[in-house]
Amino acid sequence: MNIHEYQAKELLRLYKVATPNGRVAQDAEDARMITKEYGGKSVVKAQIHAGGRGKGGGVKFASDPDKAAEIFKAMLGMNLVTKQTGAEGRKVHTVFISDPVDIDRELYLAFLVDRVTSRVTLMASTEGGVEIEEVAEKTPEKILKVTVDPALGLTGFQARQIAFGLGLQGDSFKKGVTFLLNLYRLFTEKDCSMVEVNPLVITKQGDVIALDAKIGFDDNGLFRHPDVMAMRDLNEEASEETEASKFNLNFIKLDGTIGCMVNGAGLAMGTMDIIKYHGGSPANFLDVGGGATEDAVKNAFRIILQDKAVKAVLVNIFGGIMRCDIVAGGIVKAAKEIGISVPVVVRLEGTNVEEGKQILADSGYNLIVANDLRDAAEKVVAAAK
Ligand code: ADP
Ligand code: MG
């Protein structure tokens, strides 16, 4: 789960990690008042779960309180397109007003889980404010990394090593070290999967502060953090994913044209691979899990069909605990209740497969039955074209 910048900054404050003053404005008048409070100038920031807002017009400097109100009005409700949102963009539901800071240097900092070492890694760079992927590609020597030993946590030595590498001196050096140690505490105590501060700013006054913050959480740890769970913003999640989670189904949105209904994550991976192998591309996959009922299958089908990108559906079920006749029953129920507007290829194998196939054959609907995985992939790719 991800949260907004303003929420991330609330958590940072809780852990005594310095960030500029800032508040969410309720309306244009509020934006004006907050800007007055900050001495007449402010930075107006669109809150969406995607970065690159600066370049996309989602971060604007207001030179006086009236300007702040004006920018607020234009920003709220706008469709913000950035490098990270994709072409369709995101609607802005929340606007944050921040106290402007005198920036001397913009740096980069992130704690993340390194899958290669299976450990938390602290990554830092003097090249902040720009996209780190670009730095990694063009000037990889400018990225500093330390791997944290879980038994020791981030050590003072490691924090000093990074602060030194970032060129911090004197008072800023000390503040930088404290900043890192506190941020690491937040990362572990809140079960984060990523905390990114870009830019980390050294002000003209020598302060070290998080000007922007992005936090992602490990969903498996969320049950321990009701405070974090309360920060969930459903506006930012694909509506199908939210809908699927209501029925205990796992839906993942992708960018192709073939909707996939499968049982089990392994089969989902295999299904997507074979679709790609035959020249197609999955629009999504929906995992109905092990013990789904006919109704769950029906809902799964409805959710897949809601996805406008879907040109054909592949149902690929291996009946173990899940019985093929239940799946077939769910598909027929869905066809009856909501109608099926695109070609549907069904490949069933395993428990009660004959009964399942019979139900499909008797239904009178034009469902394309496939004999094996390759046959299914060929048929669905052809149908989607
Ligand atoms: P994003 O990463 O989505 O583009 P940021 O919050 O990093 O958004 O803002 C982009 C840029 O705007 C920053 O790199 C910084 O130069 C400037 N900026 C943002 N907040 C402030 C602030 N409070 N004071 C001064 N400059 C700011
Ligand atoms: Mg940023």
mmCIF file of C-alpha atoms and ligand atoms in Angstrom:
data_model
loop_
_atom_site.group_PDB
_atom_site.id
_atom_site.type_symbol
_atom_site.label_atom_id
_atom_site.label_comp_id
_atom_site.label_asym_id
_atom_site.label_seq_id
_atom_site.Cartn_x
_atom_site.Cartn_y
_atom_site.Cartn_z
ATOM 1 C CA MET A 1 0.000 0.000 0.000
ATOM 2 C CA ASN A 2 1.154 3.522 -0.793
ATOM 3 C CA ILE A 3 0.262 6.812 0.863
ATOM 4 C CA HIS A 4 0.316 10.473 -0.123
ATOM 5 C CA GLU A 5 3.160 12.899 0.460
ATOM 6 C CA TYR A 6 1.218 14.768 3.164
ATOM 7 C CA GLN A 7 0.582 11.527 5.034
ATOM 8 C CA ALA A 8 4.190 10.429 4.662
ATOM 9 C CA LYS A 9 5.252 13.739 6.149
ATOM 10 C CA GLU A 10 2.968 13.219 9.156
ATOM 11 C CA LEU A 11 4.808 9.970 9.817
ATOM 12 C CA LEU A 12 8.182 11.644 9.339
ATOM 13 C CA ARG A 13 7.281 14.250 11.957
ATOM 14 C CA LEU A 14 6.274 11.484 14.338
ATOM 15 C CA TYR A 15 9.805 10.100 14.015
ATOM 16 C CA LYS A 16 11.433 13.526 14.302
ATOM 17 C CA VAL A 17 12.570 13.558 10.694
ATOM 18 C CA ALA A 18 12.621 17.187 9.563
ATOM 19 C CA THR A 19 10.180 18.263 6.837
ATOM 20 C CA PRO A 20 8.895 21.748 5.882
ATOM 21 C CA ASN A 21 5.666 22.960 7.486
ATOM 22 C CA GLY A 22 2.666 22.068 5.426
ATOM 23 C CA ARG A 23 -1.071 21.358 5.558
ATOM 24 C CA VAL A 24 -3.822 20.108 3.330
ATOM 25 C CA ALA A 25 -6.035 23.013 2.246
ATOM 26 C CA GLN A 26 -9.780 22.384 2.427
ATOM 27 C CA ASP A 27 -10.699 25.131 -0.018
ATOM 28 C CA ALA A 28 -9.241 28.147 -1.828
ATOM 29 C CA GLU A 29 -9.769 30.410 1.194
ATOM 30 C CA ASP A 30 -7.886 27.910 3.348
ATOM 31 C CA ALA A 31 -5.021 27.892 0.815
ATOM 32 C CA ARG A 32 -4.893 31.679 1.106
ATOM 33 C CA MET A 33 -4.834 31.591 4.933
ATOM 34 C CA ILE A 34 -2.121 28.935 5.118
ATOM 35 C CA THR A 35 0.032 30.900 2.672
ATOM 36 C CA LYS A 36 -0.397 34.021 4.817
ATOM 37 C CA GLU A 37 0.686 32.002 7.831
ATOM 38 C CA TYR A 38 3.868 30.998 5.972
ATOM 39 C CA GLY A 39 4.795 34.635 5.363
ATOM 40 C CA GLY A 40 2.888 35.225 2.124
ATOM 41 C CA LYS A 41 4.518 32.617 -0.108
ATOM 42 C CA SER A 42 3.937 28.886 -0.512
ATOM 43 C CA VAL A 43 4.406 25.831 -2.661
ATOM 44 C CA VAL A 44 1.090 24.303 -3.804
ATOM 45 C CA LYS A 45 1.346 20.531 -4.333
ATOM 46 C CA ALA A 46 -1.092 18.089 -5.921
ATOM 47 C CA GLN A 47 -1.432 14.868 -3.901
ATOM 48 C CA ILE A 48 -1.475 11.776 -6.104
ATOM 49 C CA HIS A 49 0.290 8.447 -5.682
ATOM 50 C CA ALA A 50 2.780 9.169 -8.441
ATOM 51 C CA GLY A 51 5.952 11.169 -8.728
ATOM 52 C CA GLY A 52 7.177 13.537 -11.399
ATOM 53 C CA ARG A 53 4.529 16.054 -10.316
ATOM 54 C CA GLY A 54 6.956 18.983 -10.558
ATOM 55 C CA LYS A 55 7.481 18.581 -14.296
ATOM 56 C CA GLY A 56 3.816 17.694 -14.901
ATOM 57 C CA GLY A 57 2.492 20.920 -13.352
ATOM 58 C CA GLY A 58 1.504 19.454 -9.983
ATOM 59 C CA VAL A 59 3.950 21.531 -7.896
ATOM 60 C CA LYS A 60 3.578 25.295 -8.202
ATOM 61 C CA PHE A 61 5.131 28.226 -6.418
ATOM 62 C CA ALA A 62 2.699 30.867 -5.141
ATOM 63 C CA SER A 63 4.246 34.320 -4.749
ATOM 64 C CA ASP A 64 1.355 35.660 -2.653
ATOM 65 C CA PRO A 65 -1.793 34.373 -0.858
ATOM 66 C CA ASP A 66 -4.155 35.272 -3.739
ATOM 67 C CA LYS A 67 -1.967 33.330 -6.165
ATOM 68 C CA ALA A 68 -2.090 30.337 -3.817
ATOM 69 C CA ALA A 69 -5.902 30.439 -3.850
ATOM 70 C CA GLU A 70 -5.895 30.715 -7.624
ATOM 71 C CA ILE A 71 -3.484 27.792 -8.074
ATOM 72 C CA PHE A 72 -5.490 25.728 -5.573
ATOM 73 C CA LYS A 73 -8.677 26.214 -7.619
ATOM 74 C CA ALA A 74 -6.984 25.170 -10.850
ATOM 75 C CA MET A 75 -5.263 22.187 -9.249
ATOM 76 C CA LEU A 76 -8.137 20.581 -7.348
ATOM 77 C CA GLY A 77 -9.979 18.224 -9.653
ATOM 78 C CA MET A 78 -7.484 18.579 -12.478
ATOM 79 C CA ASN A 79 -6.288 15.528 -14.333
ATOM 80 C CA LEU A 80 -2.573 15.428 -13.669
ATOM 81 C CA VAL A 81 -0.382 13.629 -16.174
ATOM 82 C CA THR A 82 3.202 12.886 -15.169
ATOM 83 C CA LYS A 83 5.872 10.508 -16.379
ATOM 84 C CA GLN A 84 4.701 8.024 -13.733
ATOM 85 C CA THR A 85 0.901 8.204 -14.167
ATOM 86 C CA GLY A 86 0.726 6.968 -17.751
ATOM 87 C CA ALA A 87 -1.113 8.884 -20.461
ATOM 88 C CA GLU A 88 -4.521 8.721 -18.732
ATOM 89 C CA GLY A 89 -3.230 10.701 -15.708
ATOM 90 C CA ARG A 90 -4.740 10.914 -12.206
ATOM 91 C CA LYS A 91 -7.443 13.143 -10.825
ATOM 92 C CA VAL A 92 -6.293 15.423 -8.010
ATOM 93 C CA HIS A 93 -8.525 15.043 -4.932
ATOM 94 C CA THR A 94 -6.240 16.659 -2.365
ATOM 95 C CA VAL A 95 -3.992 19.740 -2.440
ATOM 96 C CA PHE A 96 -1.181 20.315 0.022
ATOM 97 C CA ILE A 97 0.272 23.728 0.864
ATOM 98 C CA SER A 98 3.912 23.741 1.881
ATOM 99 C CA ASP A 99 6.158 26.341 3.447
ATOM 100 C CA PRO A 100 8.795 27.290 0.828
ATOM 101 C CA VAL A 101 12.359 26.395 1.661
ATOM 102 C CA ASP A 102 15.623 28.101 0.597
ATOM 103 C CA ILE A 103 17.246 25.258 -1.221
ATOM 104 C CA ASP A 104 21.008 25.037 -1.341
ATOM 105 C CA ARG A 105 21.395 21.442 -2.562
ATOM 106 C CA GLU A 106 18.939 18.711 -3.606
ATOM 107 C CA LEU A 107 20.004 15.155 -2.730
ATOM 108 C CA TYR A 108 18.434 11.714 -3.045
ATOM 109 C CA LEU A 109 17.770 9.173 -0.337
ATOM 110 C CA ALA A 110 15.872 5.916 -0.101
ATOM 111 C CA PHE A 111 15.509 2.894 2.118
ATOM 112 C CA LEU A 112 14.292 -0.134 0.241
ATOM 113 C CA VAL A 113 14.320 -3.902 0.354
ATOM 114 C CA ASP A 114 17.034 -5.251 -1.914
ATOM 115 C CA ARG A 115 15.789 -8.535 -3.324
ATOM 116 C CA VAL A 116 19.294 -9.718 -4.190
ATOM 117 C CA THR A 117 20.735 -9.400 -0.670
ATOM 118 C CA SER A 118 17.305 -9.862 1.011
ATOM 119 C CA ARG A 119 18.177 -6.898 3.193
ATOM 120 C CA VAL A 120 17.210 -3.303 3.722
ATOM 121 C CA THR A 121 19.455 -1.067 1.665
ATOM 122 C CA LEU A 122 20.074 2.626 2.131
ATOM 123 C CA MET A 123 20.634 4.312 -1.191
ATOM 124 C CA ALA A 124 21.785 7.913 -1.526
ATOM 125 C CA SER A 125 23.004 10.264 -4.202
ATOM 126 C CA THR A 126 24.162 13.836 -4.570
ATOM 127 C CA GLU A 127 21.945 13.952 -7.691
ATOM 128 C CA GLY A 128 18.559 14.676 -6.100
ATOM 129 C CA GLY A 129 15.392 16.149 -7.543
ATOM 130 C CA VAL A 130 15.859 14.208 -10.784
ATOM 131 C CA GLU A 131 14.788 10.674 -11.543
ATOM 132 C CA ILE A 132 17.087 8.224 -9.850
ATOM 133 C CA GLU A 133 16.696 5.681 -12.656
ATOM 134 C CA GLU A 134 18.398 8.190 -14.928
ATOM 135 C CA VAL A 135 21.270 8.668 -12.477
ATOM 136 C CA ALA A 136 21.628 4.891 -12.135
ATOM 137 C CA GLU A 137 21.852 4.544 -15.891
ATOM 138 C CA LYS A 138 24.133 7.443 -16.800
ATOM 139 C CA THR A 139 26.311 7.930 -13.711
ATOM 140 C CA PRO A 140 26.034 4.824 -11.521
ATOM 141 C CA GLU A 141 29.146 5.891 -9.575
ATOM 142 C CA LYS A 142 27.068 8.711 -8.083
ATOM 143 C CA ILE A 143 24.862 6.247 -6.209
ATOM 144 C CA LEU A 144 25.989 5.319 -2.723
ATOM 145 C CA LYS A 145 24.685 2.171 -1.060
ATOM 146 C CA VAL A 146 24.939 0.506 2.318
ATOM 147 C CA THR A 147 23.322 -2.780 3.256
ATOM 148 C CA VAL A 148 21.783 -2.939 6.710
ATOM 149 C CA ASP A 149 22.386 -5.983 8.891
ATOM 150 C CA PRO A 150 18.963 -6.759 10.427
ATOM 151 C CA ALA A 151 20.533 -7.736 13.743
ATOM 152 C CA LEU A 152 22.412 -4.447 14.084
ATOM 153 C CA GLY A 153 20.053 -2.072 12.326
ATOM 154 C CA LEU A 154 21.486 0.963 10.569
ATOM 155 C CA THR A 155 24.671 1.709 12.527
ATOM 156 C CA GLY A 156 26.032 5.149 13.351
ATOM 157 C CA PHE A 157 29.044 4.269 11.275
ATOM 158 C CA GLN A 158 26.946 3.552 8.200
ATOM 159 C CA ALA A 159 24.899 6.735 8.645
ATOM 160 C CA ARG A 160 28.123 8.768 8.916
ATOM 161 C CA GLN A 161 29.514 7.051 5.833
ATOM 162 C CA ILE A 162 26.476 8.135 3.793
ATOM 163 C CA ALA A 163 26.392 11.660 5.256
ATOM 164 C CA PHE A 164 30.068 12.006 4.375
ATOM 165 C CA GLY A 165 29.469 10.641 0.873
ATOM 166 C CA LEU A 166 26.743 13.249 0.362
ATOM 167 C CA GLY A 167 29.270 15.971 1.195
ATOM 168 C CA LEU A 168 27.580 17.136 4.401
ATOM 169 C CA GLN A 169 29.722 19.145 6.796
ATOM 170 C CA GLY A 170 29.666 20.508 10.335
ATOM 171 C CA ASP A 171 26.184 20.970 11.714
ATOM 172 C CA SER A 172 24.525 19.615 8.543
ATOM 173 C CA PHE A 173 26.571 16.447 8.909
ATOM 174 C CA LYS A 174 25.235 15.857 12.431
ATOM 175 C CA LYS A 175 21.689 16.633 11.350
ATOM 176 C CA GLY A 176 22.060 14.310 8.380
ATOM 177 C CA VAL A 177 23.170 11.409 10.584
ATOM 178 C CA THR A 178 20.224 11.892 12.956
ATOM 179 C CA PHE A 179 17.898 12.176 9.955
ATOM 180 C CA LEU A 180 19.082 8.811 8.608
ATOM 181 C CA LEU A 181 18.862 6.975 11.928
ATOM 182 C CA ASN A 182 15.334 8.268 12.599
ATOM 183 C CA LEU A 183 14.191 7.438 9.090
ATOM 184 C CA TYR A 184 15.481 3.892 9.446
ATOM 185 C CA ARG A 185 13.528 3.521 12.684
ATOM 186 C CA LEU A 186 10.369 4.608 10.855
ATOM 187 C CA PHE A 187 11.104 2.153 8.032
ATOM 188 C CA THR A 188 11.382 -0.871 10.303
ATOM 189 C CA GLU A 189 8.787 -0.004 12.944
ATOM 190 C CA LYS A 190 6.079 0.694 10.354
ATOM 191 C CA ASP A 191 6.908 -2.335 8.162
ATOM 192 C CA CYS A 192 7.709 -0.235 5.128
ATOM 193 C CA SER A 193 8.818 -1.670 1.828
ATOM 194 C CA MET A 194 10.163 1.645 0.593
ATOM 195 C CA VAL A 195 10.808 5.129 1.903
ATOM 196 C CA GLU A 196 12.058 7.554 -0.709
ATOM 197 C CA VAL A 197 13.040 11.141 -0.013
ATOM 198 C CA ASN A 198 13.600 12.970 -3.277
ATOM 199 C CA PRO A 199 14.713 15.606 -2.868
ATOM 200 C CA LEU A 200 16.423 15.576 0.480
ATOM 201 C CA VAL A 201 17.322 19.219 0.821
ATOM 202 C CA ILE A 202 20.170 21.055 2.457
ATOM 203 C CA THR A 203 18.843 24.552 3.048
ATOM 204 C CA LYS A 204 20.871 27.764 2.842
ATOM 205 C CA GLN A 205 20.606 27.788 6.647
ATOM 206 C CA GLY A 206 22.244 24.337 6.824
ATOM 207 C CA ASP A 207 19.139 22.364 7.771
ATOM 208 C CA VAL A 208 18.598 18.856 6.419
ATOM 209 C CA ILE A 209 14.950 18.281 5.480
ATOM 210 C CA ALA A 210 12.709 15.982 3.472
ATOM 211 C CA LEU A 211 11.096 18.169 0.811
ATOM 212 C CA ASP A 212 9.229 15.249 -0.704
ATOM 213 C CA ALA A 213 8.504 11.785 0.690
ATOM 214 C CA LYS A 214 7.077 8.624 -0.755
ATOM 215 C CA ILE A 215 6.303 5.632 1.474
ATOM 216 C CA GLY A 216 5.189 2.137 0.503
ATOM 217 C CA PHE A 217 4.154 -0.494 3.052
ATOM 218 C CA ASP A 218 4.378 -4.245 3.114
ATOM 219 C CA ASP A 219 0.703 -5.281 2.850
ATOM 220 C CA ASN A 220 1.376 -8.374 4.964
ATOM 221 C CA GLY A 221 2.382 -6.157 7.882
ATOM 222 C CA LEU A 222 -0.550 -3.758 7.626
ATOM 223 C CA PHE A 223 -2.687 -5.555 10.192
ATOM 224 C CA ARG A 224 -0.206 -4.367 12.820
ATOM 225 C CA HIS A 225 -0.681 -0.707 11.878
ATOM 226 C CA PRO A 226 -4.278 0.511 12.004
ATOM 227 C CA ASP A 227 -2.962 4.097 11.896
ATOM 228 C CA VAL A 228 -1.337 3.388 8.544
ATOM 229 C CA MET A 229 -4.316 1.437 7.243
ATOM 230 C CA ALA A 230 -6.483 4.493 7.936
ATOM 231 C CA MET A 231 -4.357 6.380 5.389
ATOM 232 C CA ARG A 232 -5.463 4.144 2.526
ATOM 233 C CA ASP A 233 -6.904 6.195 -0.338
ATOM 234 C CA LEU A 234 -9.152 4.099 -2.562
ATOM 235 C CA ASN A 235 -9.223 6.892 -5.172
ATOM 236 C CA GLU A 236 -5.643 5.989 -5.953
ATOM 237 C CA GLU A 237 -6.183 2.289 -6.492
ATOM 238 C CA ALA A 238 -7.529 0.718 -9.670
ATOM 239 C CA SER A 239 -11.278 0.440 -8.980
ATOM 240 C CA GLU A 240 -11.310 -3.189 -10.141
ATOM 241 C CA GLU A 241 -8.616 -4.060 -7.607
ATOM 242 C CA THR A 242 -10.686 -2.597 -4.782
ATOM 243 C CA GLU A 243 -13.822 -4.327 -6.033
ATOM 244 C CA ALA A 244 -11.990 -7.673 -6.252
ATOM 245 C CA SER A 245 -10.614 -7.378 -2.719
ATOM 246 C CA LYS A 246 -14.226 -7.133 -1.457
ATOM 247 C CA PHE A 247 -14.822 -10.684 -2.705
ATOM 248 C CA ASN A 248 -11.433 -11.964 -1.556
ATOM 249 C CA LEU A 249 -10.247 -12.125 -5.148
ATOM 250 C CA ASN A 250 -6.867 -10.876 -6.310
ATOM 251 C CA PHE A 251 -7.047 -8.638 -9.355
ATOM 252 C CA ILE A 252 -3.980 -7.151 -11.002
ATOM 253 C CA LYS A 253 -4.304 -4.580 -13.782
ATOM 254 C CA LEU A 254 -1.847 -4.856 -16.674
ATOM 255 C CA ASP A 255 -1.650 -3.051 -19.995
ATOM 256 C CA GLY A 256 -2.596 -5.610 -22.692
ATOM 257 C CA THR A 257 -5.929 -6.778 -24.162
ATOM 258 C CA ILE A 258 -6.576 -10.281 -22.784
ATOM 259 C CA GLY A 259 -8.427 -10.730 -19.512
ATOM 260 C CA CYS A 260 -7.237 -13.766 -17.531
ATOM 261 C CA MET A 261 -9.139 -15.712 -14.902
ATOM 262 C CA VAL A 262 -6.996 -18.297 -13.170
ATOM 263 C CA ASN A 263 -6.664 -20.068 -9.860
ATOM 264 C CA GLY A 264 -3.348 -19.654 -8.090
ATOM 265 C CA ALA A 265 -0.517 -17.186 -8.635
ATOM 266 C CA GLY A 266 1.747 -19.773 -10.248
ATOM 267 C CA LEU A 267 -0.834 -20.595 -12.883
ATOM 268 C CA ALA A 268 -1.334 -16.848 -13.405
ATOM 269 C CA MET A 269 2.363 -16.463 -14.213
ATOM 270 C CA GLY A 270 2.319 -19.484 -16.537
ATOM 271 C CA THR A 271 -0.824 -18.213 -18.277
ATOM 272 C CA MET A 272 0.662 -14.786 -18.883
ATOM 273 C CA ASP A 273 3.897 -16.286 -20.171
ATOM 274 C CA ILE A 274 2.138 -18.456 -22.692
ATOM 275 C CA ILE A 275 -0.091 -15.586 -23.865
ATOM 276 C CA LYS A 276 3.040 -13.505 -24.457
ATOM 277 C CA TYR A 277 4.733 -16.459 -26.121
ATOM 278 C CA HIS A 278 1.913 -16.610 -28.647
ATOM 279 C CA GLY A 279 2.100 -12.891 -29.381
ATOM 280 C CA GLY A 280 -0.676 -11.582 -27.114
ATOM 281 C CA SER A 281 -0.624 -9.421 -24.007
ATOM 282 C CA PRO A 282 -2.646 -9.743 -20.776
ATOM 283 C CA ALA A 283 -4.961 -6.862 -19.767
ATOM 284 C CA ASN A 284 -5.177 -8.151 -16.223
ATOM 285 C CA PHE A 285 -5.277 -11.303 -14.226
ATOM 286 C CA LEU A 286 -7.747 -12.318 -11.627
ATOM 287 C CA ASP A 287 -6.875 -15.082 -9.230
ATOM 288 C CA VAL A 288 -10.020 -16.730 -7.833
ATOM 289 C CA GLY A 289 -7.945 -18.727 -5.355
ATOM 290 C CA GLY A 290 -8.651 -22.192 -4.050
ATOM 291 C CA GLY A 291 -12.135 -22.529 -2.622
ATOM 292 C CA ALA A 292 -14.164 -20.067 -4.674
ATOM 293 C CA THR A 293 -17.935 -20.445 -4.972
ATOM 294 C CA GLU A 294 -20.011 -20.053 -8.127
ATOM 295 C CA ASP A 295 -20.865 -16.537 -7.029
ATOM 296 C CA ALA A 296 -17.224 -15.610 -6.533
ATOM 297 C CA VAL A 297 -16.475 -16.859 -10.047
ATOM 298 C CA LYS A 298 -19.387 -14.825 -11.375
ATOM 299 C CA ASN A 299 -18.067 -11.692 -9.657
ATOM 300 C CA ALA A 300 -14.595 -12.415 -10.934
ATOM 301 C CA PHE A 301 -15.982 -12.547 -14.439
ATOM 302 C CA ARG A 302 -17.901 -9.319 -14.006
ATOM 303 C CA ILE A 303 -14.781 -7.541 -12.740
ATOM 304 C CA ILE A 304 -12.690 -8.756 -15.679
ATOM 305 C CA LEU A 305 -15.342 -7.620 -18.160
ATOM 306 C CA GLN A 306 -15.520 -4.155 -16.538
ATOM 307 C CA ASP A 307 -11.984 -3.570 -17.749
ATOM 308 C CA LYS A 308 -12.495 -1.651 -20.999
ATOM 309 C CA ALA A 309 -9.167 -2.840 -22.395
ATOM 310 C CA VAL A 310 -10.326 -6.484 -22.462
ATOM 311 C CA LYS A 311 -10.887 -7.751 -26.042
ATOM 312 C CA ALA A 312 -11.045 -11.455 -25.134
ATOM 313 C CA VAL A 313 -11.006 -13.535 -21.941
ATOM 314 C CA LEU A 314 -9.038 -16.644 -21.136
ATOM 315 C CA VAL A 315 -10.319 -18.777 -18.283
ATOM 316 C CA ASN A 316 -7.536 -21.142 -17.296
ATOM 317 C CA ILE A 317 -8.404 -23.313 -14.331
ATOM 318 C CA PHE A 318 -6.638 -26.288 -12.901
ATOM 319 C CA GLY A 319 -9.170 -27.997 -10.700
ATOM 320 C CA GLY A 320 -7.628 -29.262 -7.501
ATOM 321 C CA ILE A 321 -9.487 -27.995 -4.471
ATOM 322 C CA MET A 322 -11.340 -25.762 -6.918
ATOM 323 C CA ARG A 323 -13.801 -27.877 -8.901
ATOM 324 C CA CYS A 324 -14.213 -27.377 -12.657
ATOM 325 C CA ASP A 325 -18.010 -27.696 -12.488
ATOM 326 C CA ILE A 326 -18.168 -24.794 -10.032
ATOM 327 C CA VAL A 327 -16.085 -22.642 -12.355
ATOM 328 C CA ALA A 328 -18.248 -23.578 -15.336
ATOM 329 C CA GLY A 329 -21.380 -22.823 -13.303
ATOM 330 C CA GLY A 330 -20.005 -19.395 -12.369
ATOM 331 C CA ILE A 331 -19.190 -18.564 -15.982
ATOM 332 C CA VAL A 332 -22.683 -19.523 -17.154
ATOM 333 C CA LYS A 333 -24.240 -17.525 -14.317
ATOM 334 C CA ALA A 334 -22.165 -14.495 -15.335
ATOM 335 C CA ALA A 335 -23.211 -14.923 -18.966
ATOM 336 C CA LYS A 336 -26.885 -15.034 -17.941
ATOM 337 C CA GLU A 337 -26.785 -12.084 -15.571
ATOM 338 C CA ILE A 338 -24.408 -9.660 -17.202
ATOM 339 C CA GLY A 339 -23.967 -10.933 -20.736
ATOM 340 C CA ILE A 340 -20.631 -11.609 -22.321
ATOM 341 C CA SER A 341 -19.588 -9.088 -24.934
ATOM 342 C CA VAL A 342 -16.188 -10.491 -25.928
ATOM 343 C CA PRO A 343 -14.951 -13.950 -26.981
ATOM 344 C CA VAL A 344 -14.268 -16.259 -24.035
ATOM 345 C CA VAL A 345 -11.826 -19.153 -24.244
ATOM 346 C CA VAL A 346 -12.089 -21.749 -21.487
ATOM 347 C CA ARG A 347 -9.497 -24.318 -20.582
ATOM 348 C CA LEU A 348 -10.443 -26.574 -17.699
ATOM 349 C CA GLU A 349 -8.404 -29.440 -16.323
ATOM 350 C CA GLY A 350 -8.604 -31.529 -13.152
ATOM 351 C CA THR A 351 -11.355 -32.320 -10.669
ATOM 352 C CA ASN A 352 -14.814 -32.714 -12.292
ATOM 353 C CA VAL A 353 -13.531 -31.545 -15.668
ATOM 354 C CA GLU A 354 -16.094 -33.594 -17.627
ATOM 355 C CA GLU A 355 -19.003 -32.161 -15.636
ATOM 356 C CA GLY A 356 -17.557 -28.691 -16.185
ATOM 357 C CA LYS A 357 -17.270 -29.107 -19.926
ATOM 358 C CA GLN A 358 -20.812 -30.466 -20.047
ATOM 359 C CA ILE A 359 -22.176 -27.421 -18.231
ATOM 360 C CA LEU A 360 -20.447 -25.139 -20.747
ATOM 361 C CA ALA A 361 -21.675 -27.180 -23.719
ATOM 362 C CA ASP A 362 -25.270 -27.238 -22.413
ATOM 363 C CA SER A 363 -25.338 -23.536 -21.654
ATOM 364 C CA GLY A 364 -26.036 -22.477 -25.227
ATOM 365 C CA TYR A 365 -23.479 -19.680 -24.964
ATOM 366 C CA ASN A 366 -20.748 -19.385 -27.505
ATOM 367 C CA LEU A 367 -17.793 -20.268 -25.305
ATOM 368 C CA ILE A 368 -14.613 -21.431 -27.020
ATOM 369 C CA VAL A 369 -13.379 -24.606 -25.363
ATOM 370 C CA ALA A 370 -9.637 -25.256 -25.468
ATOM 371 C CA ASN A 371 -8.008 -28.635 -25.041
ATOM 372 C CA ASP A 372 -4.700 -27.640 -23.497
ATOM 373 C CA LEU A 373 -2.688 -24.605 -22.530
ATOM 374 C CA ARG A 374 -1.145 -24.019 -25.951
ATOM 375 C CA ASP A 375 -4.457 -24.426 -27.709
ATOM 376 C CA ALA A 376 -6.009 -21.968 -25.243
ATOM 377 C CA ALA A 377 -3.304 -19.370 -25.778
ATOM 378 C CA GLU A 378 -3.504 -19.630 -29.577
ATOM 379 C CA LYS A 379 -7.282 -19.317 -29.532
ATOM 380 C CA VAL A 380 -7.442 -16.357 -27.157
ATOM 381 C CA VAL A 381 -4.675 -14.437 -28.940
ATOM 382 C CA ALA A 382 -6.483 -14.934 -32.236
ATOM 383 C CA ALA A 383 -9.808 -13.897 -30.666
ATOM 384 C CA ALA A 384 -8.348 -10.698 -29.220
ATOM 385 C CA LYS A 385 -7.081 -9.560 -32.629
HETATM 386 P P1 ADP B 1 7.743 15.399 -7.523
HETATM 387 O O1 ADP B 1 8.839 14.499 -7.060
HETATM 388 O O2 ADP B 1 6.435 14.688 -7.627
HETATM 389 O O3 ADP B 1 8.101 16.133 -8.767
HETATM 390 P P2 ADP B 1 8.514 17.200 -5.345
HETATM 391 O O4 ADP B 1 7.811 17.343 -4.058
HETATM 392 O O5 ADP B 1 9.806 16.476 -5.327
HETATM 393 O O6 ADP B 1 7.505 16.534 -6.404
HETATM 394 O O7 ADP B 1 8.717 18.652 -5.921
HETATM 395 C C1 ADP B 1 9.408 18.940 -7.128
HETATM 396 C C2 ADP B 1 10.368 20.090 -6.928
HETATM 397 O O8 ADP B 1 9.690 21.248 -6.444
HETATM 398 C C3 ADP B 1 11.446 19.814 -5.875
HETATM 399 O O9 ADP B 1 12.546 19.142 -6.443
HETATM 400 C C4 ADP B 1 11.793 21.205 -5.395
HETATM 401 O O10 ADP B 1 12.765 21.794 -6.248
HETATM 402 C C5 ADP B 1 10.485 21.966 -5.533
HETATM 403 N N1 ADP B 1 9.797 22.067 -4.214
HETATM 404 C C6 ADP B 1 8.875 21.219 -3.711
HETATM 405 N N2 ADP B 1 8.479 21.570 -2.458
HETATM 406 C C7 ADP B 1 9.151 22.698 -2.166
HETATM 407 C C8 ADP B 1 9.216 23.584 -1.023
HETATM 408 N N3 ADP B 1 8.469 23.364 0.076
HETATM 409 N N4 ADP B 1 10.055 24.644 -1.081
HETATM 410 C C9 ADP B 1 10.808 24.882 -2.184
HETATM 411 N N5 ADP B 1 10.806 24.101 -3.267
HETATM 412 C C10 ADP B 1 10.001 23.035 -3.287
HETATM 413 MG MG MG B 2 10.067 14.316 -5.554
#
